[in-house]
CSV table of C-alpha atoms in Angstrom, one decimal:
chain,number,residue,atom,x,y,z
U,1,UNK,CA,121.0,89.1,135.5
U,2,UNK,CA,117.7,87.3,136.3
U,3,UNK,CA,114.5,88.6,134.7
U,4,UNK,CA,111.5,90.0,136.7
U,5,UNK,CA,108.8,87.6,137.8
U,6,UNK,CA,106.3,89.9,135.9
U,7,UNK,CA,108.1,89.4,132.5
U,8,UNK,CA,108.1,85.6,133.0
U,9,UNK,CA,104.4,85.6,133.9
U,10,UNK,CA,103.6,87.6,130.8
U,11,UNK,CA,105.3,84.9,128.7
U,12,UNK,CA,103.6,82.1,130.5
U,13,UNK,CA,100.1,83.7,130.0
U,14,UNK,CA,100.8,84.7,126.4
U,15,UNK,CA,100.5,88.4,127.2
U,16,UNK,CA,103.8,89.6,125.8
U,17,UNK,CA,102.2,92.2,123.4
U,18,UNK,CA,100.7,95.5,124.5
U,19,UNK,CA,97.5,94.8,122.6
U,20,UNK,CA,97.0,91.4,124.3
U,21,UNK,CA,97.9,92.7,127.7
U,22,UNK,CA,95.5,95.7,127.7
U,23,UNK,CA,92.4,93.5,127.4
U,24,UNK,CA,92.7,91.7,130.8
U,25,UNK,CA,94.3,94.8,132.3
U,26,UNK,CA,91.2,96.9,131.5
U,27,UNK,CA,88.8,94.2,132.5
U,28,UNK,CA,90.5,93.8,135.9
U,29,UNK,CA,90.2,97.5,136.5
U,30,UNK,CA,86.5,97.4,135.9
U,31,UNK,CA,86.1,94.4,138.1
U,32,UNK,CA,87.9,96.2,141.0
U,33,UNK,CA,85.7,99.2,140.5
U,34,UNK,CA,82.6,97.1,141.1
U,35,UNK,CA,84.2,95.7,144.2
U,36,UNK,CA,85.6,98.8,145.7
U,37,UNK,CA,83.6,101.6,144.3
U,38,UNK,CA,86.8,103.4,143.1
U,39,UNK,CA,85.8,104.6,139.6
U,40,UNK,CA,89.3,105.6,138.8
U,41,UNK,CA,90.2,101.9,138.5
U,42,UNK,CA,87.8,101.6,135.5
U,43,UNK,CA,89.5,104.4,133.6
U,44,UNK,CA,93.1,103.5,134.1
U,45,UNK,CA,95.0,103.2,130.8
U,46,UNK,CA,98.4,101.9,130.0
U,47,UNK,CA,100.7,103.4,127.3
U,48,UNK,CA,102.7,101.2,125.0
U,49,UNK,CA,106.0,102.7,126.2
U,50,UNK,CA,105.2,102.0,129.8
U,51,UNK,CA,104.2,98.4,129.0
U,52,UNK,CA,107.5,97.9,127.0
U,53,UNK,CA,109.4,99.2,130.0
U,54,UNK,CA,107.6,96.9,132.5
U,55,UNK,CA,107.8,93.8,130.2
U,56,UNK,CA,111.5,94.2,129.4
U,57,UNK,CA,112.3,92.0,132.4
U,58,UNK,CA,115.1,94.4,133.4
U,59,UNK,CA,113.0,97.2,135.0
U,60,UNK,CA,112.9,96.9,138.8
U,61,UNK,CA,110.8,99.9,139.6
U,62,UNK,CA,107.4,99.8,141.2
U,63,UNK,CA,104.1,100.8,139.5
U,64,UNK,CA,102.0,102.7,142.0
U,65,UNK,CA,98.4,103.6,142.8
U,66,UNK,CA,95.6,102.0,140.7
U,67,UNK,CA,98.1,100.4,138.3
U,68,UNK,CA,99.6,98.5,141.2
U,69,UNK,CA,96.2,97.3,142.4
U,70,UNK,CA,95.3,96.0,139.0
U,71,UNK,CA,98.6,94.1,138.5
U,72,UNK,CA,98.4,92.5,142.0
U,73,UNK,CA,94.9,91.3,141.2
U,74,UNK,CA,95.8,90.0,137.7
U,75,UNK,CA,98.9,88.0,138.9
U,76,UNK,CA,98.1,87.4,142.6
U,77,UNK,CA,101.6,88.6,143.7
U,78,UNK,CA,102.5,91.7,145.6
U,79,UNK,CA,103.9,94.5,143.4
U,80,UNK,CA,107.4,94.4,144.9
U,81,UNK,CA,107.6,90.6,144.2
U,82,UNK,CA,106.3,91.1,140.6
U,83,UNK,CA,109.1,93.6,139.8
U,84,UNK,CA,111.9,91.8,141.5
U,85,UNK,CA,114.2,89.1,140.0
U,86,UNK,CA,112.2,85.8,139.8
U,87,UNK,CA,113.4,83.3,142.4
U,88,UNK,CA,115.4,80.5,140.9
U,89,UNK,CA,114.3,81.5,137.4
U,90,UNK,CA,117.3,81.8,135.2
U,91,UNK,CA,116.9,82.1,131.4
U,92,UNK,CA,115.4,79.0,129.9
U,93,UNK,CA,117.3,77.8,126.8
U,94,UNK,CA,115.8,77.9,123.4
U,95,UNK,CA,113.9,74.7,122.7
U,96,UNK,CA,116.4,73.5,120.1
U,97,UNK,CA,114.7,70.2,119.3
U,98,UNK,CA,111.3,71.8,119.0
U,99,UNK,CA,112.5,74.3,116.4
U,100,UNK,CA,114.0,71.6,114.2
U,101,UNK,CA,110.9,69.5,114.5
U,102,UNK,CA,108.6,72.4,113.7
U,103,UNK,CA,110.6,73.4,110.6
U,104,UNK,CA,111.0,69.9,109.3
U,105,UNK,CA,107.4,69.0,109.7
U,106,UNK,CA,106.0,72.1,108.1
U,107,UNK,CA,108.6,72.4,105.3
U,108,UNK,CA,109.9,69.0,104.2
U,109,UNK,CA,112.6,70.7,102.1
U,110,UNK,CA,114.2,72.0,105.3
U,111,UNK,CA,116.0,70.6,108.2
U,112,UNK,CA,117.7,72.5,111.0
U,113,UNK,CA,120.7,70.7,112.6
U,114,UNK,CA,121.6,72.2,116.0
U,115,UNK,CA,124.3,70.2,118.0
U,116,UNK,CA,123.7,69.6,121.6
U,117,UNK,CA,124.2,72.7,123.6
U,118,UNK,CA,123.5,74.9,120.6
U,119,UNK,CA,122.4,77.5,119.8
U,120,UNK,CA,124.4,77.6,116.5
U,121,UNK,CA,124.1,75.0,113.8
U,122,UNK,CA,123.2,74.5,110.1
U,123,UNK,CA,120.0,75.1,108.1
U,124,UNK,CA,119.9,72.5,105.3
U,125,UNK,CA,117.6,73.4,102.3
U,126,UNK,CA,116.8,71.0,99.5
U,127,UNK,CA,115.3,71.6,96.1
U,128,UNK,CA,112.3,69.7,94.7
U,129,UNK,CA,112.8,69.1,90.9
U,130,UNK,CA,115.0,71.9,89.5
U,131,UNK,CA,117.1,73.3,92.3
U,132,UNK,CA,120.2,71.7,93.8
U,133,UNK,CA,119.8,72.6,97.5
U,134,UNK,CA,122.2,74.5,99.8
U,135,UNK,CA,122.9,75.2,103.4
U,136,UNK,CA,123.5,78.1,105.7
U,137,UNK,CA,124.7,78.7,109.2
U,138,UNK,CA,122.0,79.4,111.7
U,139,UNK,CA,121.9,80.9,115.3
U,140,UNK,CA,118.8,80.5,117.5
U,141,UNK,CA,117.9,83.4,119.7
U,142,UNK,CA,115.1,83.5,122.3
U,143,UNK,CA,113.0,86.6,121.7
U,144,UNK,CA,109.9,88.4,123.0
U,145,UNK,CA,107.5,90.4,120.9
U,146,UNK,CA,107.2,94.2,121.5
U,147,UNK,CA,105.1,96.1,119.0
U,148,UNK,CA,106.2,95.4,115.4
U,149,UNK,CA,109.5,93.9,116.5
U,150,UNK,CA,110.8,90.9,118.4
U,151,UNK,CA,113.8,91.5,120.6
U,152,UNK,CA,116.2,89.1,122.3
U,153,UNK,CA,115.6,88.2,125.9
U,154,UNK,CA,118.3,89.5,128.3
U,155,UNK,CA,121.6,88.1,127.0
U,156,UNK,CA,124.5,87.2,129.2
U,157,UNK,CA,128.0,88.4,128.2
U,158,UNK,CA,128.8,85.0,127.0
U,159,UNK,CA,125.7,84.9,124.9
U,160,UNK,CA,126.5,88.3,123.4
U,161,UNK,CA,130.1,87.2,122.6
U,162,UNK,CA,128.7,84.0,120.9
U,163,UNK,CA,126.3,86.0,118.8
U,164,UNK,CA,128.9,88.5,117.8
U,165,UNK,CA,131.2,85.6,116.8
U,166,UNK,CA,128.4,84.1,114.7
U,167,UNK,CA,127.7,87.4,112.9
U,168,UNK,CA,131.4,88.1,112.1
U,169,UNK,CA,132.2,85.6,109.2
U,170,UNK,CA,131.3,86.5,105.7
U,171,UNK,CA,129.5,83.3,104.9
U,172,UNK,CA,125.7,83.3,104.7
U,173,UNK,CA,124.0,82.9,108.0
U,174,UNK,CA,120.6,83.4,109.6
U,175,UNK,CA,119.4,84.5,113.0
U,176,UNK,CA,116.2,82.7,114.0
U,177,UNK,CA,114.3,84.4,116.7
U,178,UNK,CA,112.3,81.9,118.8
U,179,UNK,CA,109.3,83.2,120.7
U,180,UNK,CA,107.9,80.6,123.0
U,181,UNK,CA,104.1,80.6,123.2
U,182,UNK,CA,101.8,78.4,125.4
U,183,UNK,CA,101.8,75.4,123.1
U,184,UNK,CA,103.8,76.5,120.1
U,185,UNK,CA,106.8,78.5,118.8
U,186,UNK,CA,106.8,81.5,116.6
U,187,UNK,CA,110.0,81.8,114.5
U,188,UNK,CA,111.4,85.0,113.0
U,189,UNK,CA,114.2,85.1,110.5
U,190,UNK,CA,116.9,87.8,109.7
U,191,UNK,CA,119.9,87.3,107.6
U,192,UNK,CA,123.2,87.7,109.6
U,193,UNK,CA,124.6,90.2,107.0
U,194,UNK,CA,121.8,92.7,107.9
U,195,UNK,CA,122.7,92.5,111.6
U,196,UNK,CA,126.5,92.3,111.2
U,197,UNK,CA,127.3,96.0,111.5
U,198,UNK,CA,125.5,96.7,114.8
U,199,UNK,CA,127.5,93.8,116.3
U,200,UNK,CA,130.9,95.3,115.5
U,201,UNK,CA,133.1,96.6,118.4
U,202,UNK,CA,132.4,100.2,119.4
U,203,UNK,CA,128.9,100.2,117.9
U,204,UNK,CA,125.5,99.1,119.0
U,205,UNK,CA,125.5,96.0,121.1
U,206,UNK,CA,124.3,92.7,119.7
U,207,UNK,CA,122.1,92.5,122.7
U,208,UNK,CA,119.8,95.1,121.2
U,209,UNK,CA,119.3,93.2,117.9
U,210,UNK,CA,115.7,93.2,116.8
U,211,UNK,CA,113.8,91.4,114.0
U,212,UNK,CA,110.7,92.9,112.4
U,213,UNK,CA,107.6,90.8,113.0
U,214,UNK,CA,107.1,91.0,109.2
U,215,UNK,CA,109.9,88.5,109.1
U,216,UNK,CA,107.8,85.8,110.7
U,217,UNK,CA,108.7,82.5,109.2
U,218,UNK,CA,105.7,81.3,107.2
U,219,UNK,CA,105.0,80.1,103.7
U,220,UNK,CA,105.6,83.5,102.3
U,221,UNK,CA,109.0,84.2,103.9
U,222,UNK,CA,110.1,80.5,103.7
U,223,UNK,CA,109.4,80.4,100.0
U,224,UNK,CA,111.5,83.5,99.4
U,225,UNK,CA,114.4,82.2,101.5
U,226,UNK,CA,114.1,78.7,100.0
U,227,UNK,CA,114.2,79.9,96.4
U,228,UNK,CA,116.7,82.8,96.7
U,229,UNK,CA,119.4,81.0,98.7
U,230,UNK,CA,119.5,78.1,96.2
U,231,UNK,CA,119.6,80.4,93.2
U,232,UNK,CA,122.1,82.7,94.8
U,233,UNK,CA,124.5,80.0,95.9
U,234,UNK,CA,124.2,78.2,92.6
U,235,UNK,CA,125.1,81.3,90.6
U,236,UNK,CA,128.0,82.1,92.9
U,237,UNK,CA,129.4,78.6,92.3
U,238,UNK,CA,129.1,79.2,88.6
U,239,UNK,CA,130.2,82.8,88.5
U,240,UNK,CA,133.5,82.3,86.8
U,241,UNK,CA,132.1,79.8,84.3
U,242,UNK,CA,129.2,82.0,83.4
U,243,UNK,CA,131.6,84.9,82.8
U,244,UNK,CA,133.9,82.9,80.6
U,245,UNK,CA,131.2,81.2,78.6
U,246,UNK,CA,129.1,84.3,78.0
U,247,UNK,CA,130.2,84.4,74.4
U,248,UNK,CA,128.0,81.3,73.8
U,249,UNK,CA,124.9,83.4,74.0
U,250,UNK,CA,126.1,85.8,71.4
U,251,UNK,CA,127.2,82.9,69.1
U,252,UNK,CA,123.9,81.1,69.2
U,253,UNK,CA,121.9,84.3,68.8
U,254,UNK,CA,123.3,84.5,65.2
U,255,UNK,CA,121.7,81.1,64.4
U,256,UNK,CA,118.1,80.7,63.2
U,257,UNK,CA,117.5,77.9,65.7
U,258,UNK,CA,119.5,76.3,68.5
U,259,UNK,CA,119.3,73.7,71.3
U,260,UNK,CA,122.8,73.3,72.8
U,261,UNK,CA,123.4,70.5,75.3
U,262,UNK,CA,123.8,71.2,79.0
U,263,UNK,CA,127.0,69.1,78.7
U,264,UNK,CA,128.5,72.0,76.7
U,265,UNK,CA,129.2,73.8,80.0
U,266,UNK,CA,129.6,72.5,83.6
U,267,UNK,CA,126.9,74.4,85.5
U,268,UNK,CA,124.7,74.0,88.5
U,269,UNK,CA,120.9,73.9,88.1
U,270,UNK,CA,120.7,77.6,88.9
U,271,UNK,CA,123.5,78.4,86.4
U,272,UNK,CA,121.8,76.4,83.7
U,273,UNK,CA,118.5,78.1,84.3
U,274,UNK,CA,120.2,81.5,84.2
U,275,UNK,CA,122.0,80.9,81.0
U,276,UNK,CA,118.9,79.4,79.3
U,277,UNK,CA,116.7,82.2,80.5
U,278,UNK,CA,119.2,84.9,79.5
U,279,UNK,CA,119.5,83.5,76.0
U,280,UNK,CA,115.7,83.2,75.5
U,281,UNK,CA,115.1,86.7,76.7
U,282,UNK,CA,117.6,88.1,74.2
U,283,UNK,CA,116.4,85.8,71.4
U,284,UNK,CA,112.8,87.0,71.8
U,285,UNK,CA,113.7,90.6,71.9
U,286,UNK,CA,115.9,90.2,68.8
U,287,UNK,CA,113.2,88.4,66.8
U,288,UNK,CA,110.5,90.9,67.9
U,289,UNK,CA,112.6,94.0,67.1
U,290,UNK,CA,110.5,94.8,64.0
U,291,UNK,CA,107.2,93.5,65.2
U,292,UNK,CA,104.4,96.0,64.6
U,293,UNK,CA,101.6,94.2,66.4
U,294,UNK,CA,101.2,93.2,70.0
U,295,UNK,CA,102.5,89.7,70.6
U,296,UNK,CA,100.9,87.1,72.9
U,297,UNK,CA,103.2,85.0,75.1
U,298,UNK,CA,103.0,81.4,76.4
U,299,UNK,CA,105.0,80.6,79.5
U,300,UNK,CA,105.9,77.1,80.5
U,301,UNK,CA,106.4,77.6,84.3
U,302,UNK,CA,103.9,75.6,86.3
U,303,UNK,CA,105.4,75.6,89.8
U,304,UNK,CA,107.0,78.1,92.2
U,305,UNK,CA,110.4,76.4,91.7
U,306,UNK,CA,110.2,77.0,88.0
U,307,UNK,CA,108.7,80.5,88.3
U,308,UNK,CA,111.1,81.8,91.0
U,309,UNK,CA,113.7,83.2,88.4
U,310,UNK,CA,111.1,85.7,87.3
U,311,UNK,CA,111.3,87.2,90.7
U,312,UNK,CA,115.1,87.3,91.1
U,313,UNK,CA,116.9,87.2,87.8
U,314,UNK,CA,117.9,90.8,86.8
U,315,UNK,CA,117.7,90.1,83.1
U,316,UNK,CA,114.1,88.8,83.5
U,317,UNK,CA,113.1,92.2,84.8
U,318,UNK,CA,115.0,94.1,82.0
U,319,UNK,CA,113.2,91.8,79.6
U,320,UNK,CA,109.7,92.6,81.0
U,321,UNK,CA,110.6,96.3,81.0
U,322,UNK,CA,111.7,96.2,77.3
U,323,UNK,CA,108.4,94.5,76.3
U,324,UNK,CA,106.4,97.4,77.8
U,325,UNK,CA,106.9,99.1,74.3
U,326,UNK,CA,104.0,96.8,73.2
U,327,UNK,CA,101.6,98.4,75.7
U,328,UNK,CA,98.4,99.4,73.9
U,329,UNK,CA,95.2,100.9,75.3
U,330,UNK,CA,93.1,98.7,72.9
U,331,UNK,CA,95.2,95.5,72.7
U,332,UNK,CA,96.7,94.4,76.0
U,333,UNK,CA,99.7,92.1,76.3
U,334,UNK,CA,98.6,88.6,77.2
U,335,UNK,CA,100.8,86.0,78.9
U,336,UNK,CA,99.4,82.4,79.3
U,337,UNK,CA,100.4,80.0,82.0
U,338,UNK,CA,99.4,76.3,81.9
U,339,UNK,CA,98.8,75.2,85.5
U,340,UNK,CA,97.0,71.9,85.4
U,341,UNK,CA,94.4,71.6,88.2
U,342,UNK,CA,95.8,68.2,89.3
U,343,UNK,CA,99.3,69.8,89.7
U,344,UNK,CA,98.2,72.3,92.3
U,345,UNK,CA,97.9,70.0,95.3
U,346,UNK,CA,101.1,68.3,94.3
U,347,UNK,CA,102.9,71.6,94.9
U,348,UNK,CA,103.8,72.8,98.4
U,349,UNK,CA,102.0,75.9,99.7
U,350,UNK,CA,105.2,78.0,99.7
U,351,UNK,CA,105.8,77.1,96.1
U,352,UNK,CA,102.3,78.2,95.2
U,353,UNK,CA,103.0,81.5,96.9
U,354,UNK,CA,106.1,81.9,94.7
U,355,UNK,CA,104.0,81.1,91.6
U,356,UNK,CA,101.4,83.7,92.8
U,357,UNK,CA,104.1,86.3,93.2
U,358,UNK,CA,105.4,85.7,89.7
U,359,UNK,CA,101.9,86.1,88.2
U,360,UNK,CA,101.5,89.3,90.3
U,361,UNK,CA,104.8,90.6,88.9
U,362,UNK,CA,103.4,90.2,85.3
U,363,UNK,CA,100.2,92.1,86.3
U,364,UNK,CA,102.3,94.8,87.9
U,365,UNK,CA,104.0,95.3,84.5
U,366,UNK,CA,100.5,95.7,82.9
U,367,UNK,CA,100.5,92.2,81.4
U,368,UNK,CA,97.1,90.4,81.6
U,369,UNK,CA,97.6,86.8,82.8
U,370,UNK,CA,95.5,83.8,81.6
U,371,UNK,CA,95.7,80.4,83.3
U,372,UNK,CA,94.7,77.3,81.4
U,373,UNK,CA,94.0,74.1,83.5
U,374,UNK,CA,94.2,71.6,80.7
U,375,UNK,CA,97.1,69.2,81.3
U,376,UNK,CA,97.4,68.4,77.5
U,377,UNK,CA,98.8,71.9,77.1
U,378,UNK,CA,101.5,71.5,79.7
U,379,UNK,CA,104.2,70.9,77.1
U,380,UNK,CA,103.3,73.7,74.7
U,381,UNK,CA,106.4,75.6,73.7
U,382,UNK,CA,107.3,78.9,75.4
U,383,UNK,CA,106.5,81.2,72.5
U,384,UNK,CA,105.8,84.8,71.6
U,385,UNK,CA,103.2,84.9,68.8
U,386,UNK,CA,102.7,87.8,66.5
U,387,UNK,CA,99.4,86.9,65.0
U,388,UNK,CA,99.7,86.0,61.3
U,389,UNK,CA,103.3,87.0,61.1
U,390,UNK,CA,105.8,85.1,63.3
U,391,UNK,CA,106.1,82.7,66.2
U,392,UNK,CA,109.3,83.0,68.3
U,393,UNK,CA,110.0,79.8,70.2
U,394,UNK,CA,112.1,80.1,73.4
U,395,UNK,CA,112.1,77.2,75.8
U,396,UNK,CA,114.4,76.9,78.8
U,397,UNK,CA,112.0,75.2,81.3
U,398,UNK,CA,111.8,71.4,81.0
U,399,UNK,CA,113.7,71.4,77.7
U,400,UNK,CA,113.6,67.9,76.1
U,401,UNK,CA,116.9,66.1,75.5
U,402,UNK,CA,118.8,67.8,78.2
U,403,UNK,CA,119.4,71.0,76.3
U,404,UNK,CA,120.2,74.4,77.9
U,405,UNK,CA,117.4,75.9,75.7
U,406,UNK,CA,115.5,75.3,72.5
U,407,UNK,CA,115.0,78.3,70.3
U,408,UNK,CA,113.5,78.9,66.9
U,409,UNK,CA,111.6,81.5,64.9
U,410,UNK,CA,109.0,80.4,62.3
U,411,UNK,CA,106.6,82.1,60.0
U,412,UNK,CA,105.2,79.0,58.3
U,413,UNK,CA,101.4,79.0,58.1
U,414,UNK,CA,101.0,75.5,59.7
U,415,UNK,CA,103.1,76.5,62.8
U,416,UNK,CA,101.3,79.8,63.1
U,417,UNK,CA,97.9,78.1,63.0
U,418,UNK,CA,99.0,75.5,65.6
U,419,UNK,CA,100.1,78.2,68.1
U,420,UNK,CA,97.1,80.4,67.4
U,421,UNK,CA,94.8,77.5,68.1
U,422,UNK,CA,96.5,76.9,71.5
U,423,UNK,CA,96.1,80.6,72.4
U,424,UNK,CA,92.4,80.6,71.3
U,425,UNK,CA,91.8,77.5,73.5
U,426,UNK,CA,93.5,79.2,76.4
U,427,UNK,CA,91.2,82.2,76.0
U,428,UNK,CA,88.2,79.9,76.0
U,429,UNK,CA,89.3,77.9,79.1
U,430,UNK,CA,90.9,80.6,81.2
U,431,UNK,CA,90.2,80.0,84.9
U,432,UNK,CA,90.4,83.8,85.4
U,433,UNK,CA,88.0,84.7,82.5
U,434,UNK,CA,85.4,86.2,84.8
U,435,UNK,CA,87.9,88.7,86.3
U,436,UNK,CA,87.9,92.1,84.6
U,437,UNK,CA,90.8,93.8,86.2
U,438,UNK,CA,94.2,92.9,87.7
U,439,UNK,CA,93.0,92.7,91.3
U,440,UNK,CA,90.2,90.4,90.4
U,441,UNK,CA,92.5,88.1,88.3
U,442,UNK,CA,95.0,87.8,91.1
U,443,UNK,CA,92.3,87.2,93.7
U,444,UNK,CA,90.8,84.4,91.4
U,445,UNK,CA,94.3,82.9,90.9
U,446,UNK,CA,94.9,82.8,94.6
U,447,UNK,CA,91.7,80.9,95.0
U,448,UNK,CA,92.7,78.5,92.3
U,449,UNK,CA,96.0,77.8,94.1
U,450,UNK,CA,94.2,77.3,97.4
U,451,UNK,CA,95.8,80.4,99.0
U,452,UNK,CA,94.1,82.6,101.5
U,453,UNK,CA,93.7,86.0,99.8
U,454,UNK,CA,93.4,88.0,103.0
U,455,UNK,CA,96.4,86.4,104.6
U,456,UNK,CA,98.5,86.7,101.4
U,457,UNK,CA,97.8,90.4,100.8
U,458,UNK,CA,98.2,91.3,104.4
U,459,UNK,CA,101.5,89.5,104.7
U,460,UNK,CA,102.8,90.9,101.4
U,461,UNK,CA,102.0,94.4,102.6
U,462,UNK,CA,103.9,94.0,105.9
U,463,UNK,CA,106.9,92.3,104.3
U,464,UNK,CA,107.0,94.8,101.4
U,465,UNK,CA,107.1,97.7,103.8
U,466,UNK,CA,110.2,96.4,105.5
U,467,UNK,CA,111.8,95.0,102.3
U,468,UNK,CA,113.2,91.6,101.6
U,469,UNK,CA,116.9,92.4,101.9
U,470,UNK,CA,116.8,92.2,105.7
U,471,UNK,CA,115.2,88.8,105.5
U,472,UNK,CA,117.6,87.4,102.8
U,473,UNK,CA,119.6,89.3,100.3
U,474,UNK,CA,121.3,88.1,97.1
U,475,UNK,CA,125.1,88.2,96.9
U,476,UNK,CA,125.3,87.4,93.2
U,477,UNK,CA,125.5,90.3,90.8
U,478,UNK,CA,122.9,88.5,88.6
U,479,UNK,CA,120.1,88.7,91.1
U,480,UNK,CA,118.0,91.4,92.7
U,481,UNK,CA,115.1,91.7,95.1
U,482,UNK,CA,113.9,95.2,94.1
U,483,UNK,CA,111.2,93.9,91.8
U,484,UNK,CA,110.0,91.5,94.5
U,485,UNK,CA,109.7,94.3,97.0
U,486,UNK,CA,107.6,96.3,94.5
U,487,UNK,CA,105.5,93.2,93.7
U,488,UNK,CA,104.9,92.6,97.5
U,489,UNK,CA,103.7,96.2,97.9
U,490,UNK,CA,101.6,95.9,94.7
U,491,UNK,CA,99.8,92.8,96.2
U,492,UNK,CA,99.7,94.4,99.6
U,493,UNK,CA,97.9,97.4,98.3
U,494,UNK,CA,95.1,95.2,97.1
U,495,UNK,CA,94.4,94.2,100.7
U,496,UNK,CA,92.8,97.6,101.3
U,497,UNK,CA,91.3,97.9,97.8
U,498,UNK,CA,89.0,94.9,98.0
């Protein structure tokens, strides 16, 4: 069924939202009032529901009275022509080549491969330094924006059958909604698993599939998809090995120090990161079990690729929750990140967003973050320091010698003085030192990373309200997005607090 001429003209003039349409609609009414003297034309309003019905492309009724006069002036067509099938205007196909070009040029770690004739293909995702890369099925879908959702243009029966066939398999897949603008494309992403149920026989038609506008593909959503899919697929590939080799962690926890080789077990980068991180979390908790003073922590993560496990590994969140026992009204828990200034522009914007989210996660747990820009501190051990008592070393990021982790616990005076000096220098060179509260520290850190604070908090709020699971959800039992959802809302709340 062909769409109405009115709906196609809306798309051509970039007036597909109620908010955008009402501006020229009202202005045209006032213009006609000056010409005709009919004051009612200046006061004509248009409800969102009415606009959605008109713009659907499948409504063939006829607006009447002043509304018809305004529409005829705006588009210079008779009202019966506007709301009839557009002559010789069948649905235009999704601009397959443009989608692939746009994604590849904006995010070099992505390429979308759609064979001729599309619209289904493959989304290839590559890591940068720590992650192995992965791929997912993808299905392009032409959409139009209506309010806070984008909806597919009118799908033929063949298109609906193709979409239902794409949604049916259990493998990971993404629907990419493509909204054509005047000189650009807006892309929206939804994981196929979240849309699978409505497409089953006897339930809601796939033709009514919608994607929240909060799932707009930008540096926030791309960073999340990029990190989570690689971690998830890597852990699923290692699931049996991780289960069978879990005893290694218990064995090494009984040793005073350890640095087992990665050659000990055959794991992906994600699996190695998970095992190293899981051991270090347990090692620190074990060694701090009898601590009576608040420890200070040094974290080795410098990029979003390294920091992403904080957002998704379940045991990382359990670890942070366990450390809340050290909360004190007089002595806050401090965690230091070393992020050299020169390293910031070398990191992609979406990676900086991930690092920002990891720091916001700490602040949400009541941990005060310090950021030191000195590159000479980049290789300081990951360590928990109980002043004057003990330093618990726990490295799993960039471990020398190809080890899964490097762990130790020391109370020698020389070691304690060395770590204490590093923490003291961090306090004196903290790029967030002028910020007195969590919101101010996060805002300052976003500036240090070159991220737009207003954009970031606004996007976090809208994405947090819908939740990440509809965008991309983990399949591994070792991952979660619940803490990320809460962190997004935490950052989003700051948009209205500043």
